[in-house]
mmCIF file of C-alpha atoms in Angstrom:
data_model
loop_
_atom_site.group_PDB
_atom_site.id
_atom_site.type_symbol
_atom_site.label_atom_id
_atom_site.label_comp_id
_atom_site.label_asym_id
_atom_site.label_seq_id
_atom_site.Cartn_x
_atom_site.Cartn_y
_atom_site.Cartn_z
ATOM 1 C CA MET A 1 0.205 0.083 0.444
ATOM 2 C CA GLY A 2 2.931 2.742 0.850
ATOM 3 C CA ILE A 3 3.098 4.613 4.043
ATOM 4 C CA GLN A 4 1.898 7.830 1.891
ATOM 5 C CA THR A 5 -1.015 5.969 0.677
ATOM 6 C CA ALA A 6 -2.186 4.788 4.517
ATOM 7 C CA MET A 7 -1.876 7.005 5.586
ATOM 8 C CA ASP A 8 -4.539 9.367 3.105
ATOM 9 C CA ARG A 9 -7.306 6.809 3.870
ATOM 10 C CA ILE A 10 -7.228 7.977 6.635
ATOM 11 C CA THR A 11 -7.793 11.968 6.175
ATOM 12 C CA GLU A 12 -9.759 11.553 3.422
ATOM 13 C CA SER A 13 -12.450 8.920 6.324
ATOM 14 C CA ALA A 14 -15.529 9.682 6.119
ATOM 15 C CA SER A 15 -16.136 9.171 9.373
ATOM 16 C CA ILE A 16 -13.745 8.115 12.663
ATOM 17 C CA VAL A 17 -13.850 3.852 12.183
ATOM 18 C CA GLU A 18 -13.131 4.249 8.940
ATOM 19 C CA ALA A 19 -10.304 6.423 10.242
ATOM 20 C CA MET A 20 -9.051 3.808 12.974
ATOM 21 C CA ARG A 21 -8.930 0.965 10.665
ATOM 22 C CA ALA A 22 -7.160 3.294 8.552
ATOM 23 C CA ALA A 23 -4.531 4.074 11.032
ATOM 24 C CA ASP A 24 -4.070 0.403 11.836
ATOM 25 C CA ASP A 25 -2.596 0.398 8.680
ATOM 26 C CA LEU A 26 -0.464 3.210 8.702
ATOM 27 C CA ALA A 27 1.077 1.532 11.525
ATOM 28 C CA PHE A 28 2.057 -1.513 9.663
ATOM 29 C CA GLU A 29 3.485 0.589 7.079
ATOM 30 C CA ALA A 30 5.625 2.646 8.557
ATOM 31 C CA GLY A 31 6.748 -0.436 10.904
ATOM 32 C CA ARG A 32 7.704 -2.381 7.518
ATOM 33 C CA ASP A 33 9.179 -0.228 5.354
ATOM 34 C CA PRO A 34 11.361 2.786 8.646
ATOM 35 C CA GLY A 35 13.037 5.205 6.297
ATOM 36 C CA LEU A 36 13.022 8.644 6.108
ATOM 37 C CA ARG A 37 10.334 9.099 2.986
ATOM 38 C CA THR A 38 8.106 7.305 6.063
ATOM 39 C CA LEU A 39 9.165 9.581 9.046
ATOM 40 C CA ARG A 40 9.065 12.193 6.298
ATOM 41 C CA VAL A 41 5.211 11.910 6.480
ATOM 42 C CA LEU A 42 4.331 10.981 9.757
ATOM 43 C CA SER A 43 6.316 13.830 10.749
ATOM 44 C CA ALA A 44 4.057 15.767 8.483
ATOM 45 C CA ALA A 45 0.526 15.040 9.882
ATOM 46 C CA LEU A 46 1.898 15.993 13.115
ATOM 47 C CA SER A 47 2.666 19.322 12.066
ATOM 48 C CA ALA A 48 -0.513 19.223 9.863
ATOM 49 C CA ASP A 49 -3.681 20.064 11.643
ATOM 50 C CA ASP A 50 -6.212 16.973 10.804
ATOM 51 C CA ASP A 51 -5.735 15.419 14.584
ATOM 52 C CA LEU A 52 -6.768 12.073 13.916
ATOM 53 C CA ALA A 53 -4.477 11.631 11.485
ATOM 54 C CA ALA A 54 -1.201 13.376 14.356
ATOM 55 C CA ILE A 55 -2.902 10.926 16.661
ATOM 56 C CA ALA A 56 -2.578 7.971 14.032
ATOM 57 C CA ALA A 57 1.242 9.490 13.458
ATOM 58 C CA VAL A 58 2.011 9.317 16.593
ATOM 59 C CA HIS A 59 1.256 5.501 17.112
ATOM 60 C CA ALA A 60 3.201 4.257 14.038
ATOM 61 C CA LEU A 61 6.070 6.031 14.840
ATOM 62 C CA ALA A 62 5.397 3.550 17.430
ATOM 63 C CA GLU A 63 6.272 0.723 14.642
ATOM 64 C CA MET A 64 8.985 1.822 13.597
ATOM 65 C CA ASN A 65 12.283 0.251 14.522
ATOM 66 C CA ASP A 66 14.437 3.556 13.945
ATOM 67 C CA GLU A 67 16.852 6.065 16.398
ATOM 68 C CA GLU A 68 15.105 8.665 14.725
ATOM 69 C CA ALA A 69 11.926 8.131 15.101
ATOM 70 C CA GLY A 70 12.103 7.523 19.313
ATOM 71 C CA ARG A 71 13.766 10.433 19.449
ATOM 72 C CA LEU A 72 10.129 12.436 17.867
ATOM 73 C CA LEU A 73 7.685 9.829 19.415
ATOM 74 C CA SER A 74 9.691 11.333 23.389
ATOM 75 C CA SER A 75 10.213 14.502 22.357
ATOM 76 C CA LEU A 76 6.196 15.126 21.394
ATOM 77 C CA LEU A 77 6.062 14.710 25.125
ATOM 78 C CA SER A 78 6.271 18.412 25.077
ATOM 79 C CA SER A 79 3.940 18.840 23.591
ATOM 80 C CA PRO A 80 1.753 21.544 23.323
ATOM 81 C CA ARG A 81 -1.345 19.853 22.662
ATOM 82 C CA PRO A 82 -2.272 17.447 25.536
ATOM 83 C CA TYR A 83 -3.790 15.040 23.601
ATOM 84 C CA ILE A 84 -0.129 13.736 21.869
ATOM 85 C CA VAL A 85 1.649 13.611 24.680
ATOM 86 C CA GLU A 86 -1.389 10.743 26.142
ATOM 87 C CA HIS A 87 -1.023 8.928 22.483
ATOM 88 C CA ALA A 88 2.754 9.339 22.806
ATOM 89 C CA ALA A 89 3.340 8.559 26.372
ATOM 90 C CA ASP A 90 1.128 5.838 26.070
ATOM 91 C CA ALA A 91 2.626 4.466 22.692
ATOM 92 C CA LEU A 92 6.459 5.031 24.653
ATOM 93 C CA GLY A 93 5.422 1.357 25.807
ATOM 94 C CA ARG A 94 5.758 -0.539 22.482
ATOM 95 C CA ARG A 95 9.000 0.916 22.274
ATOM 96 C CA PRO A 96 12.422 -0.191 24.319
ATOM 97 C CA ALA A 97 13.223 2.278 26.848
ATOM 98 C CA ARG A 98 14.780 6.067 25.440
ATOM 99 C CA PRO A 99 15.842 7.703 28.517
ATOM 100 C CA GLU A 100 15.833 11.231 27.050
ATOM 101 C CA ALA A 101 11.959 10.633 28.154
ATOM 102 C CA VAL A 102 12.237 9.463 31.342
ATOM 103 C CA GLY A 103 12.210 12.299 33.305
ATOM 104 C CA ARG A 104 9.649 13.322 31.259
ATOM 105 C CA LEU A 105 7.262 10.785 31.993
ATOM 106 C CA VAL A 106 8.357 10.859 35.532
ATOM 107 C CA ARG A 107 6.556 14.534 35.649
ATOM 108 C CA LEU A 108 3.409 13.060 33.791
ATOM 109 C CA VAL A 109 3.147 10.688 37.359
ATOM 110 C CA ALA A 110 3.816 13.615 39.317
ATOM 111 C CA ASP A 111 1.078 15.210 38.054
ATOM 112 C CA GLY A 112 -1.418 13.048 37.878
ATOM 113 C CA GLY A 113 -4.825 12.832 34.739
ATOM 114 C CA PHE A 114 -4.768 10.620 32.635
ATOM 115 C CA ALA A 115 -1.619 11.391 30.558
ATOM 116 C CA GLY A 116 -0.519 10.328 34.467
ATOM 117 C CA MET A 117 -1.534 6.934 34.245
ATOM 118 C CA LEU A 118 -0.566 6.065 31.124
ATOM 119 C CA ALA A 119 2.913 7.660 31.231
ATOM 120 C CA GLN A 120 3.069 5.370 35.118
ATOM 121 C CA HIS A 121 1.870 2.217 32.965
ATOM 122 C CA THR A 122 4.893 2.919 30.564
ATOM 123 C CA LEU A 123 7.671 3.037 33.401
ATOM 124 C CA GLU A 124 6.376 -0.048 34.269
ATOM 125 C CA LYS A 125 6.819 -1.466 31.066
ATOM 126 C CA TRP A 126 10.548 -0.340 30.850
ATOM 127 C CA SER A 127 11.712 -1.573 34.205
ATOM 128 C CA GLY A 128 12.332 -5.171 33.485
ATOM 129 C CA GLY A 129 14.882 -4.122 31.194
ATOM 130 C CA ALA A 130 16.036 -0.273 33.073
ATOM 131 C CA GLY A 131 15.017 -0.384 36.309
ATOM 132 C CA GLU A 132 17.699 1.331 37.625
ATOM 133 C CA LEU A 133 17.276 4.036 35.641
ATOM 134 C CA LEU A 134 13.898 4.612 36.768
ATOM 135 C CA ALA A 135 14.939 3.730 40.387
ATOM 136 C CA VAL A 136 16.779 6.654 40.001
ATOM 137 C CA ALA A 137 15.390 9.105 38.107
ATOM 138 C CA LEU A 138 12.119 8.694 40.567
ATOM 139 C CA GLU A 139 13.850 8.753 43.948
ATOM 140 C CA THR A 140 15.147 12.090 42.211
ATOM 141 C CA ALA A 141 11.766 13.478 41.166
ATOM 142 C CA CYS A 142 10.580 12.143 45.122
ATOM 143 C CA THR A 143 13.443 14.741 46.671
ATOM 144 C CA GLY A 144 11.732 17.895 45.456
ATOM 145 C CA ALA A 145 9.029 19.869 47.006
ATOM 146 C CA LEU A 146 5.759 18.739 45.638
ATOM 147 C CA PRO A 147 2.103 18.343 46.915
ATOM 148 C CA HIS A 148 1.713 15.075 48.579
ATOM 149 C CA ASP A 149 -1.031 13.563 46.265
ATOM 150 C CA ALA A 150 2.234 14.105 43.368
ATOM 151 C CA LEU A 151 4.893 12.719 45.914
ATOM 152 C CA ALA A 152 2.843 9.684 46.070
ATOM 153 C CA ARG A 153 1.616 9.384 43.243
ATOM 154 C CA LEU A 154 6.030 8.733 42.192
ATOM 155 C CA VAL A 155 5.991 6.301 45.443
ATOM 156 C CA GLU A 156 3.273 4.111 44.029
ATOM 157 C CA THR A 157 5.644 3.851 40.373
ATOM 158 C CA MET A 158 8.196 2.942 42.547
ATOM 159 C CA GLY A 159 6.698 0.238 43.965
ATOM 160 C CA LEU A 160 5.959 -0.999 40.048
ATOM 161 C CA VAL A 161 9.509 -0.053 39.274
ATOM 162 C CA ARG A 162 10.480 -2.906 41.410
ATOM 163 C CA HIS A 163 13.584 -2.656 41.338
ATOM 164 C CA PRO A 164 16.041 -3.000 44.658
ATOM 165 C CA LEU A 165 17.431 -0.185 44.789
ATOM 166 C CA VAL A 166 13.466 1.649 45.396
ATOM 167 C CA VAL A 167 13.251 -0.545 48.969
ATOM 168 C CA ARG A 168 15.532 2.215 50.721
ATOM 169 C CA PRO A 169 13.640 4.490 50.184
ATOM 170 C CA LEU A 170 10.590 3.504 49.746
ATOM 171 C CA ARG A 171 11.169 2.155 54.361
ATOM 172 C CA ALA A 172 12.201 5.157 54.956
ATOM 173 C CA TRP A 173 9.283 6.782 53.541
ATOM 174 C CA ALA A 174 6.792 3.792 54.757
ATOM 175 C CA SER A 175 8.954 4.227 58.270
ATOM 176 C CA ASP A 176 8.260 8.028 58.830
ATOM 177 C CA GLY A 177 6.103 9.076 61.505
ATOM 178 C CA SER A 178 6.215 13.329 59.693
ATOM 179 C CA ALA A 179 5.650 12.448 56.197
ATOM 180 C CA PRO A 180 1.970 13.216 54.842
ATOM 181 C CA PRO A 181 0.510 9.742 55.602
ATOM 182 C CA ILE A 182 -0.671 9.392 51.667
ATOM 183 C CA VAL A 183 2.552 8.598 50.998
ATOM 184 C CA ARG A 184 3.383 6.808 53.606
ATOM 185 C CA GLU A 185 0.767 4.796 52.654
ATOM 186 C CA ALA A 186 1.228 4.566 49.117
ATOM 187 C CA ALA A 187 4.452 3.608 50.441
ATOM 188 C CA VAL A 188 4.081 0.856 52.713
ATOM 189 C CA ALA A 189 1.580 -0.953 49.587
ATOM 190 C CA ALA A 190 4.717 -0.526 47.244
ATOM 191 C CA LEU A 191 6.972 -2.402 49.424
ATOM 192 C CA SER A 192 4.128 -4.944 49.156
ATOM 193 C CA VAL A 193 4.533 -5.946 45.716
ATOM 194 C CA VAL A 194 8.473 -4.360 45.777
ATOM 195 C CA ASN A 195 9.634 -7.140 49.269
ATOM 196 C CA PRO A 196 6.093 -9.215 50.107
ATOM 197 C CA PRO A 197 5.824 -10.781 53.514
ATOM 198 C CA ARG A 198 7.960 -13.707 54.597
ATOM 199 C CA SER A 199 4.961 -15.450 54.797
ATOM 200 C CA ARG A 200 4.464 -15.002 51.323
ATOM 201 C CA ARG A 201 7.732 -16.222 49.792
ATOM 202 C CA SER A 202 8.553 -18.524 52.839
ATOM 203 C CA LYS A 203 4.344 -19.980 51.371
ATOM 204 C CA GLY A 204 5.914 -20.463 48.378
ATOM 205 C CA SER A 205 9.558 -21.743 48.725
ATOM 206 C CA SER A 206 8.268 -24.617 50.514
ATOM 207 C CA SER A 207 5.464 -25.308 47.950
ATOM 208 C CA ARG A 208 7.806 -26.052 45.302
ATOM 209 C CA ALA A 209 10.155 -27.800 48.382
ATOM 210 C CA ALA A 210 7.407 -30.776 49.206
ATOM 211 C CA SER A 211 7.388 -30.379 44.862
ATOM 212 C CA SER A 212 10.570 -31.667 44.903
ATOM 213 C CA ALA A 213 10.258 -34.082 48.347
ATOM 214 C CA ILE A 214 7.955 -36.079 45.915
ATOM 215 C CA SER A 215 8.435 -35.669 42.586
ATOM 216 C CA PRO A 216 9.883 -39.070 41.460
ATOM 217 C CA ALA A 217 14.081 -39.120 40.866
ATOM 218 C CA SER A 218 15.944 -38.899 38.117
ATOM 219 C CA PRO A 219 17.181 -42.841 37.014
#
């Protein structure tokens, strides 16, 4: 079909449903041909006035195995259009972690709202391969002067990262009697995910040991 033909189908669609179907074809074409021409077509759509085409371009960028496409997608987190920020925060979760995007995603989490939820979900997806980077970024962000609810959201996100580096600050907040209750509660909940209670771990260990004990011996 080609990237330009796929984009034309979106801009010429008679309905939102038709445009959404065409957006799937655009994403497919972008992944199939992640070259300079594709990047130009998507960049043009992002600069135009067609909102549906711009949103489709955001998600198509996520399908491109291309460094420049990754940088462009990350830069959209600073777009003046809130809906583009939301879709960029979501689309980044389908790519490997982008270090230049981490700070902006963390700020979105602190700000809350729908964009913050999408950003948090992407950070959770990235935690498997970039846990240390995310743990350091989140802890650093928590040292600033933040509203209590914003701090609680960052603390909650540290639990989703599930990296050993988050245990120490989470324990500090959970045991700090002067910390806002909402932050302490978030820290306790996060610790239950990162560092589950000993009884739960012991039960799992006991089950494995029992299973090993009743398994037939190897010949």
